[in-house]
């Protein structure tokens, strides 16, 4: 029998407290309404070419190859008042999150959930708008199906690093390059990405080229990022 001093009992108590604290958020996000009836989450203008229909609630978006892109997907929603969590992403800290526009007062970091990953993600899905997941979380396929179903029910959004079976949208960074360095001088100021956009609701794969600002503040000082969109046919060739 577990006692209050047992590690398992202590973990369960922490999870219970987390669920209780997050319960109050449900009213704000309208958890009783179907996800499709709730407003889409705010999205940075320079990412609209990736998701022309907006950042829809109740979805799972998988991102391969760029943690910064994951943070940017959540940034405008966070700035507008949404709560965000990053689970199983030990390389993401408050500096990186703030640099990409995450509001730290509404940001939860759970870098090492261990064997309790499914419970930790479930607690955050229950009460937060956007949940960012690391690639190496201890989640079974059954866990992922349950979490995706719960996300749809609650009207939140999961942004997962790496592959996620059945993801609504898949964003795969195929190419990445930096700009700003000269011959021994300068600094990195821009990052250009080529992103393949797919998923079960996306139809034909698209490739989007966009430029992100690496230096703090530059993203907000410019009128917008350079964006080019290529459509590809089913054979993968650029149209």
PDB file of C-alpha atoms in Angstrom:
ATOM      1  CA  UNK A   1       0.000   0.000   0.000  1.00  0.00           C
ATOM      2  CA  UNK A   2       1.319   3.457  -0.901  1.00  0.00           C
ATOM      3  CA  UNK A   3       1.899   5.952   1.868  1.00  0.00           C
ATOM      4  CA  UNK A   4       2.259   9.741   1.576  1.00  0.00           C
ATOM      5  CA  UNK A   5       6.037   9.313   1.658  1.00  0.00           C
ATOM      6  CA  UNK A   6       6.136   6.861  -1.257  1.00  0.00           C
ATOM      7  CA  UNK A   7       7.503   8.312  -4.509  1.00  0.00           C
ATOM      8  CA  UNK A   8       4.494   7.022  -6.459  1.00  0.00           C
ATOM      9  CA  UNK A   9       2.060   8.578  -3.998  1.00  0.00           C
ATOM     10  CA  UNK A  10       3.919  11.887  -4.107  1.00  0.00           C
ATOM     11  CA  UNK A  11       3.820  11.878  -7.934  1.00  0.00           C
ATOM     12  CA  UNK A  12       0.095  11.204  -7.927  1.00  0.00           C
ATOM     13  CA  UNK A  13      -0.455  14.039  -5.455  1.00  0.00           C
ATOM     14  CA  UNK A  14       1.443  16.438  -7.699  1.00  0.00           C
ATOM     15  CA  UNK A  15      -0.604  15.354 -10.711  1.00  0.00           C
ATOM     16  CA  UNK A  16      -3.827  15.810  -8.743  1.00  0.00           C
ATOM     17  CA  UNK A  17      -2.806  19.310  -7.705  1.00  0.00           C
ATOM     18  CA  UNK A  18      -1.887  20.141 -11.303  1.00  0.00           C
ATOM     19  CA  UNK A  19      -5.272  18.957 -12.565  1.00  0.00           C
ATOM     20  CA  UNK A  20      -7.047  20.992  -9.880  1.00  0.00           C
ATOM     21  CA  UNK A  21      -5.071  24.121 -10.775  1.00  0.00           C
ATOM     22  CA  UNK A  22      -5.812  23.698 -14.481  1.00  0.00           C
ATOM     23  CA  UNK A  23      -9.513  23.009 -13.993  1.00  0.00           C
ATOM     24  CA  UNK A  24     -10.327  26.703 -13.846  1.00  0.00           C
ATOM     25  CA  UNK A  25      -8.916  27.268 -17.318  1.00  0.00           C
ATOM     26  CA  UNK A  26     -11.612  25.080 -18.889  1.00  0.00           C
ATOM     27  CA  UNK A  27     -14.297  27.745 -18.569  1.00  0.00           C
ATOM     28  CA  UNK A  28     -12.088  30.337 -20.249  1.00  0.00           C
ATOM     29  CA  UNK A  29     -11.362  28.159 -23.300  1.00  0.00           C
ATOM     30  CA  UNK A  30     -14.967  26.988 -23.593  1.00  0.00           C
ATOM     31  CA  UNK A  31     -14.257  23.307 -23.005  1.00  0.00           C
ATOM     32  CA  UNK A  32     -17.942  22.433 -23.245  1.00  0.00           C
ATOM     33  CA  UNK A  33     -18.181  23.468 -26.890  1.00  0.00           C
ATOM     34  CA  UNK A  34     -17.085  21.273 -29.814  1.00  0.00           C
ATOM     35  CA  UNK A  35     -13.584  22.135 -31.031  1.00  0.00           C
ATOM     36  CA  UNK A  36     -14.809  23.063 -34.502  1.00  0.00           C
ATOM     37  CA  UNK A  37     -17.180  25.652 -33.007  1.00  0.00           C
ATOM     38  CA  UNK A  38     -14.433  27.520 -31.166  1.00  0.00           C
ATOM     39  CA  UNK A  39     -12.345  30.312 -32.665  1.00  0.00           C
ATOM     40  CA  UNK A  40      -9.009  29.316 -34.151  1.00  0.00           C
ATOM     41  CA  UNK A  41      -5.928  30.176 -32.143  1.00  0.00           C
ATOM     42  CA  UNK A  42      -3.882  33.228 -33.210  1.00  0.00           C
ATOM     43  CA  UNK A  43      -1.012  32.482 -35.590  1.00  0.00           C
ATOM     44  CA  UNK A  44       2.022  34.590 -36.514  1.00  0.00           C
ATOM     45  CA  UNK A  45       1.476  36.217 -39.951  1.00  0.00           C
ATOM     46  CA  UNK A  46       4.738  34.802 -41.315  1.00  0.00           C
ATOM     47  CA  UNK A  47       3.428  31.275 -40.673  1.00  0.00           C
ATOM     48  CA  UNK A  48       0.076  31.697 -42.399  1.00  0.00           C
ATOM     49  CA  UNK A  49       1.461  30.132 -45.589  1.00  0.00           C
ATOM     50  CA  UNK A  50       2.024  26.931 -43.612  1.00  0.00           C
ATOM     51  CA  UNK A  51      -1.510  26.867 -42.219  1.00  0.00           C
ATOM     52  CA  UNK A  52      -3.805  28.944 -44.486  1.00  0.00           C
ATOM     53  CA  UNK A  53      -6.873  27.855 -42.512  1.00  0.00           C
ATOM     54  CA  UNK A  54      -5.331  28.974 -39.243  1.00  0.00           C
ATOM     55  CA  UNK A  55      -4.326  27.202 -36.075  1.00  0.00           C
ATOM     56  CA  UNK A  56      -7.422  25.094 -35.533  1.00  0.00           C
ATOM     57  CA  UNK A  57      -8.352  23.736 -32.117  1.00  0.00           C
ATOM     58  CA  UNK A  58      -8.629  20.028 -31.462  1.00  0.00           C
ATOM     59  CA  UNK A  59      -5.714  19.127 -33.734  1.00  0.00           C
ATOM     60  CA  UNK A  60      -2.327  17.458 -33.535  1.00  0.00           C
ATOM     61  CA  UNK A  61       0.479  19.077 -35.548  1.00  0.00           C
ATOM     62  CA  UNK A  62       3.752  17.183 -35.893  1.00  0.00           C
ATOM     63  CA  UNK A  63       6.941  19.154 -36.531  1.00  0.00           C
ATOM     64  CA  UNK A  64      10.199  17.516 -37.580  1.00  0.00           C
ATOM     65  CA  UNK A  65      13.480  19.375 -37.685  1.00  0.00           C
ATOM     66  CA  UNK A  66      12.943  22.743 -35.940  1.00  0.00           C
ATOM     67  CA  UNK A  67      12.133  23.390 -32.291  1.00  0.00           C
ATOM     68  CA  UNK A  68      12.033  27.119 -33.066  1.00  0.00           C
ATOM     69  CA  UNK A  69       9.148  26.487 -35.473  1.00  0.00           C
ATOM     70  CA  UNK A  70       7.234  24.686 -32.722  1.00  0.00           C
ATOM     71  CA  UNK A  71       7.667  27.663 -30.404  1.00  0.00           C
ATOM     72  CA  UNK A  72       6.621  30.102 -33.126  1.00  0.00           C
ATOM     73  CA  UNK A  73       3.443  28.133 -33.774  1.00  0.00           C
ATOM     74  CA  UNK A  74       2.464  28.728 -30.147  1.00  0.00           C
ATOM     75  CA  UNK A  75       3.815  32.272 -29.778  1.00  0.00           C
ATOM     76  CA  UNK A  76       0.905  34.437 -30.920  1.00  0.00           C
ATOM     77  CA  UNK A  77      -1.659  32.303 -29.084  1.00  0.00           C
ATOM     78  CA  UNK A  78       0.461  32.627 -25.938  1.00  0.00           C
ATOM     79  CA  UNK A  79       0.780  36.390 -26.334  1.00  0.00           C
ATOM     80  CA  UNK A  80      -3.006  36.621 -26.755  1.00  0.00           C
ATOM     81  CA  UNK A  81      -3.654  34.890 -23.430  1.00  0.00           C
ATOM     82  CA  UNK A  82      -3.395  31.141 -24.048  1.00  0.00           C
ATOM     83  CA  UNK A  83      -1.649  28.850 -21.591  1.00  0.00           C
ATOM     84  CA  UNK A  84       1.193  26.770 -23.045  1.00  0.00           C
ATOM     85  CA  UNK A  85       3.200  23.788 -21.776  1.00  0.00           C
ATOM     86  CA  UNK A  86       6.408  22.191 -23.051  1.00  0.00           C
ATOM     87  CA  UNK A  87       6.793  18.583 -21.952  1.00  0.00           C
ATOM     88  CA  UNK A  88       9.844  16.397 -22.511  1.00  0.00           C
ATOM     89  CA  UNK A  89      11.826  19.213 -24.150  1.00  0.00           C
ATOM     90  CA  UNK A  90      14.839  19.694 -21.840  1.00  0.00           C
ATOM     91  CA  UNK A  91      16.708  21.892 -24.332  1.00  0.00           C
ATOM     92  CA  UNK A  92      13.903  24.472 -24.284  1.00  0.00           C
ATOM     93  CA  UNK A  93      14.293  27.038 -21.532  1.00  0.00           C
ATOM     94  CA  UNK A  94      12.663  30.316 -20.604  1.00  0.00           C
ATOM     95  CA  UNK A  95      15.137  32.364 -22.652  1.00  0.00           C
ATOM     96  CA  UNK A  96      14.398  30.450 -25.865  1.00  0.00           C
ATOM     97  CA  UNK A  97      10.667  30.554 -25.175  1.00  0.00           C
ATOM     98  CA  UNK A  98      10.626  34.295 -24.479  1.00  0.00           C
ATOM     99  CA  UNK A  99      12.771  34.948 -27.552  1.00  0.00           C
ATOM    100  CA  UNK A 100      10.138  33.331 -29.737  1.00  0.00           C
ATOM    101  CA  UNK A 101       7.283  35.271 -28.133  1.00  0.00           C
ATOM    102  CA  UNK A 102       5.974  32.874 -25.465  1.00  0.00           C
ATOM    103  CA  UNK A 103       4.440  34.656 -22.455  1.00  0.00           C
ATOM    104  CA  UNK A 104       6.393  33.180 -19.542  1.00  0.00           C
ATOM    105  CA  UNK A 105       3.678  33.933 -16.988  1.00  0.00           C
ATOM    106  CA  UNK A 106       1.471  31.424 -18.826  1.00  0.00           C
ATOM    107  CA  UNK A 107       4.148  28.880 -19.688  1.00  0.00           C
ATOM    108  CA  UNK A 108       4.780  25.545 -17.929  1.00  0.00           C
ATOM    109  CA  UNK A 109       8.017  23.586 -18.390  1.00  0.00           C
ATOM    110  CA  UNK A 110       8.075  19.855 -17.623  1.00  0.00           C
ATOM    111  CA  UNK A 111      11.442  18.792 -19.058  1.00  0.00           C
ATOM    112  CA  UNK A 112      11.692  15.261 -17.627  1.00  0.00           C
ATOM    113  CA  UNK A 113       8.272  13.606 -17.053  1.00  0.00           C
ATOM    114  CA  UNK A 114       9.805  10.108 -17.209  1.00  0.00           C
ATOM    115  CA  UNK A 115       7.391   7.203 -16.902  1.00  0.00           C
ATOM    116  CA  UNK A 116       4.581   9.615 -15.986  1.00  0.00           C
ATOM    117  CA  UNK A 117       4.626  11.244 -19.433  1.00  0.00           C
ATOM    118  CA  UNK A 118       1.108  10.170 -20.403  1.00  0.00           C
ATOM    119  CA  UNK A 119      -0.340  11.479 -17.131  1.00  0.00           C
ATOM    120  CA  UNK A 120       1.571  14.768 -17.381  1.00  0.00           C
ATOM    121  CA  UNK A 121       0.474  15.351 -20.977  1.00  0.00           C
ATOM    122  CA  UNK A 122      -3.111  14.435 -20.103  1.00  0.00           C
ATOM    123  CA  UNK A 123      -3.178  16.936 -17.240  1.00  0.00           C
ATOM    124  CA  UNK A 124      -1.907  19.713 -19.507  1.00  0.00           C
ATOM    125  CA  UNK A 125      -4.287  18.808 -22.351  1.00  0.00           C
ATOM    126  CA  UNK A 126      -7.154  19.044 -19.851  1.00  0.00           C
ATOM    127  CA  UNK A 127      -6.424  22.633 -18.907  1.00  0.00           C
ATOM    128  CA  UNK A 128      -4.091  24.311 -21.398  1.00  0.00           C
ATOM    129  CA  UNK A 129      -4.579  25.629 -24.911  1.00  0.00           C
ATOM    130  CA  UNK A 130      -1.282  24.563 -26.527  1.00  0.00           C
ATOM    131  CA  UNK A 131       0.864  21.603 -25.463  1.00  0.00           C
ATOM    132  CA  UNK A 132       4.327  21.158 -26.988  1.00  0.00           C
ATOM    133  CA  UNK A 133       5.731  17.627 -26.811  1.00  0.00           C
ATOM    134  CA  UNK A 134       9.306  16.388 -27.162  1.00  0.00           C
ATOM    135  CA  UNK A 135      10.209  13.567 -29.488  1.00  0.00           C
ATOM    136  CA  UNK A 136      11.409  11.050 -26.891  1.00  0.00           C
ATOM    137  CA  UNK A 137       8.451  10.984 -24.535  1.00  0.00           C
ATOM    138  CA  UNK A 138       7.430   7.584 -23.181  1.00  0.00           C
ATOM    139  CA  UNK A 139       4.106   7.446 -25.029  1.00  0.00           C
ATOM    140  CA  UNK A 140       2.640   4.322 -26.579  1.00  0.00           C
ATOM    141  CA  UNK A 141       0.499   4.406 -29.717  1.00  0.00           C
ATOM    142  CA  UNK A 142      -2.529   3.886 -27.480  1.00  0.00           C
ATOM    143  CA  UNK A 143      -1.468   6.864 -25.340  1.00  0.00           C
ATOM    144  CA  UNK A 144      -1.170   9.018 -28.443  1.00  0.00           C
ATOM    145  CA  UNK A 145      -4.626   8.028 -29.661  1.00  0.00           C
ATOM    146  CA  UNK A 146      -6.153   8.822 -26.273  1.00  0.00           C
ATOM    147  CA  UNK A 147      -4.366  12.159 -26.052  1.00  0.00           C
ATOM    148  CA  UNK A 148      -5.399  13.123 -29.589  1.00  0.00           C
ATOM    149  CA  UNK A 149      -9.010  12.269 -28.768  1.00  0.00           C
ATOM    150  CA  UNK A 150      -8.832  14.238 -25.538  1.00  0.00           C
ATOM    151  CA  UNK A 151      -7.327  17.219 -27.359  1.00  0.00           C
ATOM    152  CA  UNK A 152     -10.190  17.208 -29.845  1.00  0.00           C
ATOM    153  CA  UNK A 153     -12.717  16.995 -27.023  1.00  0.00           C
ATOM    154  CA  UNK A 154     -11.139  19.805 -25.001  1.00  0.00           C
ATOM    155  CA  UNK A 155     -10.426  22.067 -27.959  1.00  0.00           C
ATOM    156  CA  UNK A 156      -6.709  22.441 -27.354  1.00  0.00           C
ATOM    157  CA  UNK A 157      -3.751  21.883 -29.630  1.00  0.00           C
ATOM    158  CA  UNK A 158      -0.832  19.440 -29.502  1.00  0.00           C
ATOM    159  CA  UNK A 159       2.364  20.382 -31.327  1.00  0.00           C
ATOM    160  CA  UNK A 160       4.577  17.296 -31.267  1.00  0.00           C
ATOM    161  CA  UNK A 161       8.218  16.960 -32.251  1.00  0.00           C
ATOM    162  CA  UNK A 162       8.794  14.098 -34.687  1.00  0.00           C
ATOM    163  CA  UNK A 163       6.284  11.734 -36.209  1.00  0.00           C
ATOM    164  CA  UNK A 164       2.796  11.345 -34.758  1.00  0.00           C
ATOM    165  CA  UNK A 165       0.574   8.713 -36.416  1.00  0.00           C
ATOM    166  CA  UNK A 166      -2.635  10.304 -37.696  1.00  0.00           C
ATOM    167  CA  UNK A 167      -1.491  13.915 -37.214  1.00  0.00           C
ATOM    168  CA  UNK A 168      -3.810  16.449 -38.834  1.00  0.00           C
ATOM    169  CA  UNK A 169      -0.832  18.432 -40.148  1.00  0.00           C
ATOM    170  CA  UNK A 170       2.800  17.399 -40.613  1.00  0.00           C
ATOM    171  CA  UNK A 171       5.532  20.018 -40.983  1.00  0.00           C
ATOM    172  CA  UNK A 172       8.898  18.590 -42.028  1.00  0.00           C
ATOM    173  CA  UNK A 173      11.897  20.905 -42.307  1.00  0.00           C
ATOM    174  CA  UNK A 174      13.794  19.652 -45.343  1.00  0.00           C
ATOM    175  CA  UNK A 175      16.361  22.428 -45.539  1.00  0.00           C
ATOM    176  CA  UNK A 176      17.685  25.035 -43.131  1.00  0.00           C
ATOM    177  CA  UNK A 177      20.276  27.762 -43.638  1.00  0.00           C
ATOM    178  CA  UNK A 178      21.412  30.849 -41.763  1.00  0.00           C
ATOM    179  CA  UNK A 179      22.307  34.305 -43.074  1.00  0.00           C
ATOM    180  CA  UNK A 180      24.190  37.259 -41.648  1.00  0.00           C
ATOM    181  CA  UNK A 181      27.817  36.149 -41.333  1.00  0.00           C
ATOM    182  CA  UNK A 182      30.450  37.755 -43.550  1.00  0.00           C
ATOM    183  CA  UNK A 183      34.127  36.968 -43.987  1.00  0.00           C
ATOM    184  CA  UNK A 184      34.966  36.801 -40.315  1.00  0.00           C
ATOM    185  CA  UNK A 185      32.401  39.351 -39.163  1.00  0.00           C
ATOM    186  CA  UNK A 186      28.671  39.877 -38.698  1.00  0.00           C
ATOM    187  CA  UNK A 187      26.168  37.743 -36.803  1.00  0.00           C
ATOM    188  CA  UNK A 188      23.445  35.236 -37.536  1.00  0.00           C
ATOM    189  CA  UNK A 189      20.261  37.204 -38.129  1.00  0.00           C
ATOM    190  CA  UNK A 190      17.983  35.106 -40.315  1.00  0.00           C
ATOM    191  CA  UNK A 191      17.168  31.448 -40.763  1.00  0.00           C
ATOM    192  CA  UNK A 192      15.632  30.226 -43.997  1.00  0.00           C
ATOM    193  CA  UNK A 193      13.561  27.038 -43.855  1.00  0.00           C
ATOM    194  CA  UNK A 194      12.066  24.838 -46.543  1.00  0.00           C
ATOM    195  CA  UNK A 195       9.103  23.059 -44.973  1.00  0.00           C
ATOM    196  CA  UNK A 196       7.077  20.201 -46.475  1.00  0.00           C
ATOM    197  CA  UNK A 197       3.443  20.528 -45.397  1.00  0.00           C
ATOM    198  CA  UNK A 198       1.362  17.356 -45.365  1.00  0.00           C
ATOM    199  CA  UNK A 199      -1.097  15.489 -43.185  1.00  0.00           C
ATOM    200  CA  UNK A 200      -4.417  13.762 -43.432  1.00  0.00           C
ATOM    201  CA  UNK A 201      -6.312  17.011 -44.016  1.00  0.00           C
ATOM    202  CA  UNK A 202      -3.828  18.693 -46.332  1.00  0.00           C
ATOM    203  CA  UNK A 203      -4.336  16.965 -49.679  1.00  0.00           C
ATOM    204  CA  UNK A 204      -1.269  17.275 -51.931  1.00  0.00           C
ATOM    205  CA  UNK A 205       2.035  17.982 -50.227  1.00  0.00           C
ATOM    206  CA  UNK A 206       3.190  21.596 -50.382  1.00  0.00           C
ATOM    207  CA  UNK A 207       6.675  22.966 -49.877  1.00  0.00           C
ATOM    208  CA  UNK A 208       6.933  26.376 -48.261  1.00  0.00           C
ATOM    209  CA  UNK A 209      10.079  28.474 -48.073  1.00  0.00           C
ATOM    210  CA  UNK A 210      10.082  31.081 -45.327  1.00  0.00           C
ATOM    211  CA  UNK A 211      12.614  33.183 -43.484  1.00  0.00           C
ATOM    212  CA  UNK A 212      12.579  33.469 -39.717  1.00  0.00           C
ATOM    213  CA  UNK A 213      14.432  36.140 -37.792  1.00  0.00           C
ATOM    214  CA  UNK A 214      16.984  34.696 -35.411  1.00  0.00           C
ATOM    215  CA  UNK A 215      17.879  37.957 -33.640  1.00  0.00           C
ATOM    216  CA  UNK A 216      15.539  39.037 -30.795  1.00  0.00           C
ATOM    217  CA  UNK A 217      13.097  41.732 -31.826  1.00  0.00           C
ATOM    218  CA  UNK A 218      13.760  41.629 -35.575  1.00  0.00           C
ATOM    219  CA  UNK A 219      10.672  39.553 -36.265  1.00  0.00           C
ATOM    220  CA  UNK A 220       8.521  42.365 -34.911  1.00  0.00           C
ATOM    221  CA  UNK A 221      10.493  45.200 -36.523  1.00  0.00           C
ATOM    222  CA  UNK A 222      10.026  44.009 -40.089  1.00  0.00           C
ATOM    223  CA  UNK A 223       6.739  44.211 -42.035  1.00  0.00           C
ATOM    224  CA  UNK A 224       6.891  40.461 -42.666  1.00  0.00           C
ATOM    225  CA  UNK A 225       8.998  37.473 -43.597  1.00  0.00           C
ATOM    226  CA  UNK A 226       9.869  36.413 -47.114  1.00  0.00           C
ATOM    227  CA  UNK A 227       7.657  33.539 -48.137  1.00  0.00           C
ATOM    228  CA  UNK A 228       7.508  31.439 -51.312  1.00  0.00           C
ATOM    229  CA  UNK A 229       5.169  28.496 -51.798  1.00  0.00           C
ATOM    230  CA  UNK A 230       5.664  25.592 -54.198  1.00  0.00           C
ATOM    231  CA  UNK A 231       3.069  22.922 -54.820  1.00  0.00           C
ATOM    232  CA  UNK A 232       4.289  19.396 -55.436  1.00  0.00           C
ATOM    233  CA  UNK A 233       2.533  16.579 -57.169  1.00  0.00           C
ATOM    234  CA  UNK A 234       2.076  13.108 -55.744  1.00  0.00           C
ATOM    235  CA  UNK A 235       5.480  12.016 -57.070  1.00  0.00           C
ATOM    236  CA  UNK A 236       7.150  14.639 -54.887  1.00  0.00           C
ATOM    237  CA  UNK A 237       8.314  16.863 -57.752  1.00  0.00           C
ATOM    238  CA  UNK A 238       7.952  20.632 -57.456  1.00  0.00           C
ATOM    239  CA  UNK A 239       5.140  21.833 -59.713  1.00  0.00           C
TER     240      UNK A 239
END
